[in-house]
């Protein structure tokens, strides 16, 4: 598997650390209620198909969102987070 | 005052190591200052580095000093918004625009030279290091086996490698294994 680091270019999967689904980018408001916070912290889908998740490129220190497909293993693209 | 003796990270590791048509030798980085520009200050850093004949490098870029280059002064990209300045102290005014840390004694430097250098590193580094994809002076942060690596192509058959000082022994051992294996395959023809 190869991912494209927006800073360094296409790199081997060994250089990346997986963090989880992009849900972590959508933090609920403090008063959003227990269900919203439960979903944010704990509840994840297990998608067969397109998904977007967070990866960290260890060598250069860039956080990225990767769009990929868990069925075909195609990597659609990636973008830097900050 | 104590009289301290400087020992290089690679002392006692049996370098230089010549095997097949490659040589692995020590290449101490000398003074190494990490420059990490504050947000939006990259251009200001370049301006502050101008007296050294340098500018802040783009990702993957290594720059040798112009004009004042005597003494091996160079700046090398070393991560997102990070660069190493080798062979010179940070010029005056740079500290206003960037966080500066002297990491001279934190890194071990190695030099791998020879026609098979790419083949040796192909066993350890998950990068395309052929000269078309990784031309002279290009820099990357990657992995050497499981160790963090800063690699620069410094010549057609030469690479400069840097890893953390504490890992120097493992790095030499791993590259030694790869050298041995590549040399053995060459002997088989």
mmCIF file of C-alpha atoms in Angstrom:
data_model
loop_
_atom_site.group_PDB
_atom_site.id
_atom_site.type_symbol
_atom_site.label_atom_id
_atom_site.label_comp_id
_atom_site.label_asym_id
_atom_site.label_seq_id
_atom_site.Cartn_x
_atom_site.Cartn_y
_atom_site.Cartn_z
ATOM 1 C CA UNK A 1 0.000 0.000 0.000
ATOM 2 C CA UNK A 2 1.269 3.442 -0.893
ATOM 3 C CA UNK A 3 -0.058 6.752 0.370
ATOM 4 C CA UNK A 4 0.731 10.210 -0.916
ATOM 5 C CA UNK A 5 2.064 12.636 1.642
ATOM 6 C CA UNK A 6 1.048 16.149 0.533
ATOM 7 C CA UNK A 7 4.507 17.330 1.618
ATOM 8 C CA UNK A 8 6.820 14.488 0.492
ATOM 9 C CA UNK A 9 4.959 12.695 -2.314
ATOM 10 C CA UNK A 10 4.090 9.010 -2.685
ATOM 11 C CA UNK A 11 5.526 6.942 0.135
ATOM 12 C CA UNK A 12 5.421 3.430 1.493
ATOM 13 C CA UNK A 13 2.813 2.549 4.102
ATOM 14 C CA UNK A 14 5.607 1.776 6.600
ATOM 15 C CA UNK A 15 6.267 5.497 6.938
ATOM 16 C CA UNK A 16 2.717 6.204 8.155
ATOM 17 C CA UNK A 17 0.847 5.693 11.389
ATOM 18 C CA UNK A 18 -2.895 5.093 11.297
ATOM 19 C CA UNK A 19 -5.003 7.179 13.634
ATOM 20 C CA UNK A 20 -8.634 6.332 12.841
ATOM 21 C CA UNK A 21 -11.691 7.501 10.963
ATOM 22 C CA UNK A 22 -12.028 11.211 10.145
ATOM 23 C CA UNK A 23 -14.800 11.403 12.774
ATOM 24 C CA UNK A 24 -12.082 12.807 15.015
ATOM 25 C CA UNK A 25 -12.163 15.981 12.910
ATOM 26 C CA UNK A 26 -15.806 16.615 13.753
ATOM 27 C CA UNK A 27 -15.747 17.326 17.446
ATOM 28 C CA UNK A 28 -19.227 17.990 18.853
ATOM 29 C CA UNK A 29 -20.083 21.149 20.774
ATOM 30 C CA UNK A 30 -19.523 20.835 24.524
ATOM 31 C CA UNK A 31 -23.284 20.830 25.116
ATOM 32 C CA UNK A 32 -24.135 18.490 22.221
ATOM 33 C CA UNK A 33 -25.329 15.799 24.583
ATOM 34 C CA UNK A 34 -24.263 12.331 25.604
ATOM 35 C CA UNK A 35 -25.216 10.564 22.382
ATOM 36 C CA UNK A 36 -23.183 12.913 20.161
ATOM 37 C CA UNK A 37 -20.152 12.568 22.404
ATOM 38 C CA UNK A 38 -20.538 8.801 22.612
ATOM 39 C CA UNK A 39 -20.599 8.637 18.796
ATOM 40 C CA UNK A 40 -17.591 10.942 18.542
ATOM 41 C CA UNK A 41 -15.487 9.037 21.024
ATOM 42 C CA UNK A 42 -16.479 5.412 20.589
ATOM 43 C CA UNK A 43 -18.891 4.497 17.817
ATOM 44 C CA UNK A 44 -17.397 3.747 14.421
ATOM 45 C CA UNK A 45 -18.742 2.179 11.271
ATOM 46 C CA UNK A 46 -16.894 -0.676 9.664
ATOM 47 C CA UNK A 47 -17.412 0.358 6.057
ATOM 48 C CA UNK A 48 -17.092 -1.952 3.060
ATOM 49 C CA UNK A 49 -16.301 0.643 0.421
ATOM 50 C CA UNK A 50 -15.175 4.262 0.494
ATOM 51 C CA UNK A 51 -13.830 5.622 3.754
ATOM 52 C CA UNK A 52 -11.824 8.585 4.897
ATOM 53 C CA UNK A 53 -9.328 8.219 7.687
ATOM 54 C CA UNK A 54 -6.496 10.002 9.410
ATOM 55 C CA UNK A 55 -2.847 9.113 8.972
ATOM 56 C CA UNK A 56 0.356 10.630 10.254
ATOM 57 C CA UNK A 57 3.477 10.727 8.111
ATOM 58 C CA UNK A 58 6.100 10.035 10.758
ATOM 59 C CA UNK A 59 9.225 11.198 8.913
ATOM 60 C CA UNK A 60 8.007 14.704 8.069
ATOM 61 C CA UNK A 61 5.264 15.213 10.667
ATOM 62 C CA UNK A 62 2.268 15.870 8.408
ATOM 63 C CA UNK A 63 -1.272 14.854 9.392
ATOM 64 C CA UNK A 64 -3.383 13.841 6.435
ATOM 65 C CA UNK A 65 -6.838 12.611 5.516
ATOM 66 C CA UNK A 66 -6.736 9.690 3.128
ATOM 67 C CA UNK A 67 -9.724 8.722 0.979
ATOM 68 C CA UNK A 68 -9.585 5.043 0.163
ATOM 69 C CA UNK A 69 -11.761 2.062 -0.571
ATOM 70 C CA UNK A 70 -11.661 -0.876 1.810
ATOM 71 C CA UNK A 71 -13.057 -3.267 -0.830
ATOM 72 C CA UNK A 72 -10.885 -2.483 -3.842
ATOM 73 C CA UNK A 73 -7.936 -1.165 -1.775
ATOM 74 C CA UNK A 74 -7.792 1.827 -4.131
ATOM 75 C CA UNK A 75 -6.361 4.979 -2.595
ATOM 76 C CA UNK A 76 -8.302 7.898 -4.035
ATOM 77 C CA UNK A 77 -6.221 10.714 -2.653
ATOM 78 C CA UNK A 78 -5.016 12.543 0.386
ATOM 79 C CA UNK A 79 -4.913 16.047 1.746
ATOM 80 C CA UNK A 80 -2.965 17.745 4.495
ATOM 81 C CA UNK A 81 -4.869 18.810 7.578
ATOM 82 C CA UNK A 82 -2.893 21.847 8.623
ATOM 83 C CA UNK B 1 36.911 22.414 34.916
ATOM 84 C CA UNK B 2 36.557 18.928 33.503
ATOM 85 C CA UNK B 3 38.407 18.343 30.267
ATOM 86 C CA UNK B 4 35.936 16.406 28.166
ATOM 87 C CA UNK B 5 36.971 14.296 25.226
ATOM 88 C CA UNK B 6 34.757 14.431 22.175
ATOM 89 C CA UNK B 7 33.831 11.017 20.844
ATOM 90 C CA UNK B 8 31.958 10.664 17.587
ATOM 91 C CA UNK B 9 28.773 8.596 17.520
ATOM 92 C CA UNK B 10 30.415 6.169 15.134
ATOM 93 C CA UNK B 11 33.634 5.588 17.106
ATOM 94 C CA UNK B 12 34.359 1.915 17.725
ATOM 95 C CA UNK B 13 31.911 0.645 15.119
ATOM 96 C CA UNK B 14 34.578 -0.678 12.755
ATOM 97 C CA UNK B 15 34.260 2.045 10.130
ATOM 98 C CA UNK B 16 35.144 2.408 7.346
ATOM 99 C CA UNK B 17 33.579 -0.803 6.161
ATOM 100 C CA UNK B 18 34.452 -1.825 2.601
ATOM 101 C CA UNK B 19 32.568 -4.680 1.007
ATOM 102 C CA UNK B 20 31.983 -5.509 -2.630
ATOM 103 C CA UNK B 21 32.355 -2.201 -4.424
ATOM 104 C CA UNK B 22 30.905 -0.034 -1.657
ATOM 105 C CA UNK B 23 32.414 1.765 1.283
ATOM 106 C CA UNK B 24 30.496 2.765 4.389
ATOM 107 C CA UNK B 25 32.331 5.440 6.334
ATOM 108 C CA UNK B 26 31.681 7.856 9.145
ATOM 109 C CA UNK B 27 30.741 11.386 8.199
ATOM 110 C CA UNK B 28 30.214 13.421 11.302
ATOM 111 C CA UNK B 29 27.658 16.157 10.666
ATOM 112 C CA UNK B 30 29.713 18.735 12.575
ATOM 113 C CA UNK B 31 27.529 21.475 13.952
ATOM 114 C CA UNK B 32 23.859 20.826 13.207
ATOM 115 C CA UNK B 33 21.249 23.431 14.085
ATOM 116 C CA UNK B 34 17.608 22.610 13.590
ATOM 117 C CA UNK B 35 15.676 25.582 12.263
ATOM 118 C CA UNK B 36 11.909 25.465 12.685
ATOM 119 C CA UNK B 37 10.291 28.670 11.350
ATOM 120 C CA UNK B 38 7.388 30.119 13.285
ATOM 121 C CA UNK B 39 4.102 30.120 11.327
ATOM 122 C CA UNK B 40 4.331 32.262 8.204
ATOM 123 C CA UNK B 41 7.982 33.195 8.723
ATOM 124 C CA UNK B 42 9.697 31.064 6.096
ATOM 125 C CA UNK B 43 10.454 34.056 3.873
ATOM 126 C CA UNK B 44 11.844 35.975 6.856
ATOM 127 C CA UNK B 45 14.059 32.975 7.649
ATOM 128 C CA UNK B 46 15.365 32.985 4.094
ATOM 129 C CA UNK B 47 16.193 36.673 4.413
ATOM 130 C CA UNK B 48 18.022 36.055 7.697
ATOM 131 C CA UNK B 49 19.988 33.199 6.106
ATOM 132 C CA UNK B 50 21.008 35.298 3.099
ATOM 133 C CA UNK B 51 24.338 36.460 4.661
ATOM 134 C CA UNK B 52 25.379 32.782 4.665
ATOM 135 C CA UNK B 53 24.440 32.444 1.013
ATOM 136 C CA UNK B 54 21.563 30.169 1.943
ATOM 137 C CA UNK B 55 17.787 30.238 1.985
ATOM 138 C CA UNK B 56 15.164 28.121 3.683
ATOM 139 C CA UNK B 57 14.857 24.944 1.573
ATOM 140 C CA UNK B 58 11.724 23.573 -0.056
ATOM 141 C CA UNK B 59 10.683 20.017 0.877
ATOM 142 C CA UNK B 60 13.228 17.494 -0.359
ATOM 143 C CA UNK B 61 15.852 20.125 -1.091
ATOM 144 C CA UNK B 62 19.433 20.424 0.122
ATOM 145 C CA UNK B 63 21.322 23.641 -0.551
ATOM 146 C CA UNK B 64 25.022 24.257 -0.439
ATOM 147 C CA UNK B 65 26.115 27.766 0.405
ATOM 148 C CA UNK B 66 26.998 30.028 -2.497
ATOM 149 C CA UNK B 67 30.151 32.098 -2.465
ATOM 150 C CA UNK B 68 30.874 31.535 1.209
ATOM 151 C CA UNK B 69 30.586 27.783 0.797
ATOM 152 C CA UNK B 70 34.066 27.083 2.154
ATOM 153 C CA UNK B 71 33.745 24.937 5.229
ATOM 154 C CA UNK B 72 30.938 22.782 3.914
ATOM 155 C CA UNK B 73 28.140 25.086 4.964
ATOM 156 C CA UNK B 74 24.788 23.767 3.820
ATOM 157 C CA UNK B 75 21.136 23.730 4.693
ATOM 158 C CA UNK B 76 19.044 20.637 4.303
ATOM 159 C CA UNK B 77 15.294 20.181 4.503
ATOM 160 C CA UNK B 78 14.521 17.927 7.462
ATOM 161 C CA UNK B 79 10.755 17.647 7.812
ATOM 162 C CA UNK B 80 7.701 19.843 7.554
ATOM 163 C CA UNK B 81 8.833 23.393 8.351
ATOM 164 C CA UNK B 82 12.194 22.106 9.552
ATOM 165 C CA UNK B 83 15.692 22.322 8.171
ATOM 166 C CA UNK B 84 19.174 21.519 9.373
ATOM 167 C CA UNK B 85 21.912 24.093 9.103
ATOM 168 C CA UNK B 86 25.293 22.360 8.978
ATOM 169 C CA UNK B 87 28.718 23.828 9.356
ATOM 170 C CA UNK B 88 27.701 27.293 10.541
ATOM 171 C CA UNK B 89 26.134 28.999 13.511
ATOM 172 C CA UNK B 90 22.675 30.502 12.900
ATOM 173 C CA UNK B 91 23.056 34.082 11.665
ATOM 174 C CA UNK B 92 21.974 36.986 13.797
ATOM 175 C CA UNK B 93 18.267 37.718 13.646
ATOM 176 C CA UNK B 94 17.207 34.182 12.742
ATOM 177 C CA UNK B 95 16.068 33.464 16.289
ATOM 178 C CA UNK B 96 13.302 36.062 15.889
ATOM 179 C CA UNK B 97 11.688 34.046 13.131
ATOM 180 C CA UNK B 98 12.398 30.433 14.024
ATOM 181 C CA UNK B 99 12.958 28.077 16.916
ATOM 182 C CA UNK B 100 16.627 27.077 16.924
ATOM 183 C CA UNK B 101 18.101 24.020 18.601
ATOM 184 C CA UNK B 102 21.654 22.804 18.526
ATOM 185 C CA UNK B 103 21.356 19.086 17.794
ATOM 186 C CA UNK B 104 24.994 18.550 16.830
ATOM 187 C CA UNK B 105 25.563 15.734 19.294
ATOM 188 C CA UNK B 106 22.194 14.077 18.729
ATOM 189 C CA UNK B 107 22.870 12.656 15.297
ATOM 190 C CA UNK B 108 25.188 10.131 13.716
ATOM 191 C CA UNK B 109 26.339 10.682 10.154
ATOM 192 C CA UNK B 110 27.335 8.015 7.652
ATOM 193 C CA UNK B 111 28.428 8.066 4.049
ATOM 194 C CA UNK B 112 27.771 5.229 1.640
ATOM 195 C CA UNK B 113 29.684 5.318 -1.609
ATOM 196 C CA UNK B 114 29.964 2.928 -4.509
ATOM 197 C CA UNK B 115 28.271 1.677 -7.678
ATOM 198 C CA UNK B 116 26.029 -0.604 -5.604
ATOM 199 C CA UNK B 117 25.007 2.025 -3.031
ATOM 200 C CA UNK B 118 21.480 2.192 -4.446
ATOM 201 C CA UNK B 119 21.155 -1.600 -4.352
ATOM 202 C CA UNK B 120 22.339 -1.708 -0.745
ATOM 203 C CA UNK B 121 19.931 0.993 0.387
ATOM 204 C CA UNK B 122 17.077 -0.592 -1.576
ATOM 205 C CA UNK B 123 17.174 -3.363 1.012
ATOM 206 C CA UNK B 124 16.593 -0.965 3.882
ATOM 207 C CA UNK B 125 14.967 2.252 2.710
ATOM 208 C CA UNK B 126 11.403 2.291 1.311
ATOM 209 C CA UNK B 127 12.182 4.971 -1.280
ATOM 210 C CA UNK B 128 12.969 4.956 -4.978
ATOM 211 C CA UNK B 129 16.590 6.070 -4.759
ATOM 212 C CA UNK B 130 17.468 5.664 -8.436
ATOM 213 C CA UNK B 131 19.086 8.794 -9.761
ATOM 214 C CA UNK B 132 16.102 9.648 -11.993
ATOM 215 C CA UNK B 133 13.732 9.723 -9.026
ATOM 216 C CA UNK B 134 16.197 10.948 -6.400
ATOM 217 C CA UNK B 135 18.742 13.183 -8.107
ATOM 218 C CA UNK B 136 21.819 14.774 -6.625
ATOM 219 C CA UNK B 137 21.214 17.025 -3.594
ATOM 220 C CA UNK B 138 17.724 15.651 -3.042
ATOM 221 C CA UNK B 139 16.829 14.969 0.565
ATOM 222 C CA UNK B 140 14.208 12.792 2.211
ATOM 223 C CA UNK B 141 13.184 11.804 5.666
ATOM 224 C CA UNK B 142 12.341 8.159 5.704
ATOM 225 C CA UNK B 143 13.295 4.908 7.384
ATOM 226 C CA UNK B 144 16.440 2.801 7.550
ATOM 227 C CA UNK B 145 14.931 -0.505 8.566
ATOM 228 C CA UNK B 146 12.991 0.616 11.629
ATOM 229 C CA UNK B 147 15.166 3.643 12.323
ATOM 230 C CA UNK B 148 14.389 7.240 11.419
ATOM 231 C CA UNK B 149 16.583 8.422 8.591
ATOM 232 C CA UNK B 150 17.577 11.648 6.912
ATOM 233 C CA UNK B 151 19.082 10.827 3.542
ATOM 234 C CA UNK B 152 20.670 13.023 0.899
ATOM 235 C CA UNK B 153 22.206 12.061 -2.404
ATOM 236 C CA UNK B 154 25.509 13.909 -2.431
ATOM 237 C CA UNK B 155 26.912 12.438 -5.650
ATOM 238 C CA UNK B 156 26.148 10.036 -8.506
ATOM 239 C CA UNK B 157 27.137 7.097 -6.303
ATOM 240 C CA UNK B 158 27.196 8.701 -2.865
ATOM 241 C CA UNK B 159 24.612 9.090 -0.143
ATOM 242 C CA UNK B 160 24.824 10.930 3.168
ATOM 243 C CA UNK B 161 22.797 9.216 5.878
ATOM 244 C CA UNK B 162 21.867 10.556 9.278
ATOM 245 C CA UNK B 163 20.103 8.809 12.088
ATOM 246 C CA UNK B 164 19.802 9.372 15.819
ATOM 247 C CA UNK B 165 23.058 9.002 17.651
ATOM 248 C CA UNK B 166 21.747 6.252 19.917
ATOM 249 C CA UNK B 167 21.020 4.141 16.845
ATOM 250 C CA UNK B 168 24.428 4.454 15.198
ATOM 251 C CA UNK B 169 25.465 0.906 16.105
ATOM 252 C CA UNK B 170 22.262 -0.628 14.752
ATOM 253 C CA UNK B 171 22.497 1.463 11.592
ATOM 254 C CA UNK B 172 26.041 0.318 10.876
ATOM 255 C CA UNK B 173 25.099 -3.294 11.569
ATOM 256 C CA UNK B 174 22.029 -3.172 9.296
ATOM 257 C CA UNK B 175 23.868 -1.491 6.442
ATOM 258 C CA UNK B 176 26.728 -3.961 6.978
ATOM 259 C CA UNK B 177 24.332 -6.882 6.486
ATOM 260 C CA UNK B 178 22.955 -5.315 3.310
ATOM 261 C CA UNK B 179 26.482 -4.623 2.011
ATOM 262 C CA UNK B 180 27.440 -8.229 2.628
ATOM 263 C CA UNK B 181 24.348 -9.593 0.900
ATOM 264 C CA UNK B 182 24.702 -7.365 -2.150
ATOM 265 C CA UNK B 183 28.422 -8.214 -2.424
ATOM 266 C CA UNK B 184 27.596 -11.940 -2.199
ATOM 267 C CA UNK B 185 25.060 -11.681 -5.002
ATOM 268 C CA UNK B 186 27.604 -9.849 -7.152
ATOM 269 C CA UNK B 187 30.098 -12.659 -6.630
ATOM 270 C CA UNK B 188 27.503 -15.154 -7.892
ATOM 271 C CA UNK B 189 27.412 -13.120 -11.091
#
